[in-house]
Amino acid sequence: MKKNTIGNISIAIHGGAGTILRSNMSDTLEREYTNALKEAIDKAHSILVEGGSSVNAVEVAVKSLEDNPLFNAGKGAVFSHNGENEMDACIMEGEFLKAGAVAGVRNIKNPISLARLVMAESPHVFLANEGAIEFAKTKKVAFEPNDYFFVKSRYDQYIIAKENDEIMLDHTSTTAVSKNNNKFGTVGAVALDLDGNLAAATSTGGMTNKRFGRIGDSPIVGAGTYANNNTCAISCTGHGELFIRAVVAHDISCLMEYKNLTLKEACDLVVHSKLIKIGGEGGLIAIDAMGNVEMPFNSEGMYRAMKKNNDVPFIGIYKM
Ligand code: ASP
């Protein structure tokens, strides 16, 4: 794989994949999503234009989505079985394969920034639960009270899930949930900077009514998040258990590295064939070292956006 010698920059983001149907969306809500995606991509793009790093760009994009209650991350994180918001996040850079991740963290305003601190300022890669919170207290990390994370629609979704004894993807259309039209999701970003470095970041509240310290694919390096300058940067969204079993992000990288597949061929094989064979619903965003972007999904829709160089940004929600 060649390096970025032609000064390409690229950024792609997602806000979750799932049963997202035009028929269930109001114009106002659609506008709110589009604006949120546009704001996140613009913030990240301006960092890349100024020569900033892909790691900075993906962190800023994800933070912007975490701060928006429309998405299942940070402020809008779903509720676990115990009524708490337990969040997972991961960030990875493709030059030295450095990564940082946190799982099951509570009251952290921006879990992605905590993941970055794990990467940059700890000797470890992955911190969970109380330990991760203890680590956060030793750093300048913003904490928020429970109220900050309370989003009425997510709480209603949690009560329904609990009553039906279901564990739900935030945007899964079960009969009960689709009545409430609650279709939001995990967030992620991938970027290529002017130095030819790739980075990926993913942040989530996981699944509504999850129990027993359940951790999804998002914070797991190689499953929901991966970056390698030799191949690609990937951030996934979908049913985490299946994405873990398929080691989705790393599989795409391996298909490129060992089988010489293009980004598109590798993404299509994993999302539209390998994942489907095991019942894995969802999608991902991917960038290669030349700035090519792919955003495949095998669900009804995926909140997504991309911008390459100075092109007009693409923003999409439904199947094309
Ligand atoms: N992949 C996430 C998880 O399983 C959920 C999502 O993408 O919305 O935790």
XYZ file of C-alpha atoms and ligand atoms in Angstrom, residues 14 16-17 72 88 169-171 184-186 204-207 214-219 236-241 243, ligand 1:
37
model
C -21.097 7.227 11.432
C -25.059 3.980 14.043
C -26.612 1.454 11.674
C -25.987 6.426 21.625
C -17.326 1.936 25.862
C -29.506 -2.468 19.858
C -30.350 1.173 20.232
C -31.819 1.326 16.749
C -30.155 6.238 17.235
C -26.732 4.676 17.516
C -23.114 4.234 18.299
C -21.031 3.824 22.433
C -23.444 3.209 25.253
C -23.689 -0.356 23.939
C -27.030 -2.141 24.084
C -21.459 -6.718 28.883
C -18.888 -5.193 26.540
C -19.524 -4.844 22.811
C -17.229 -4.696 19.803
C -16.712 -0.913 19.855
C -13.840 -0.756 22.399
C -17.994 -0.429 13.128
C -21.581 -0.277 14.304
C -24.045 -3.115 14.684
C -24.727 -6.139 16.839
C -21.482 -6.199 18.824
C -21.435 -9.889 19.709
C -18.750 -8.167 15.194
N -21.777 -2.145 18.275
C -22.377 -1.589 19.449
C -22.381 -2.631 20.550
O -22.715 -3.768 20.280
C -23.771 -1.106 19.255
C -24.034 -0.206 18.073
O -23.294 -0.217 17.101
O -25.003 0.555 18.113
O -22.124 -2.278 21.665
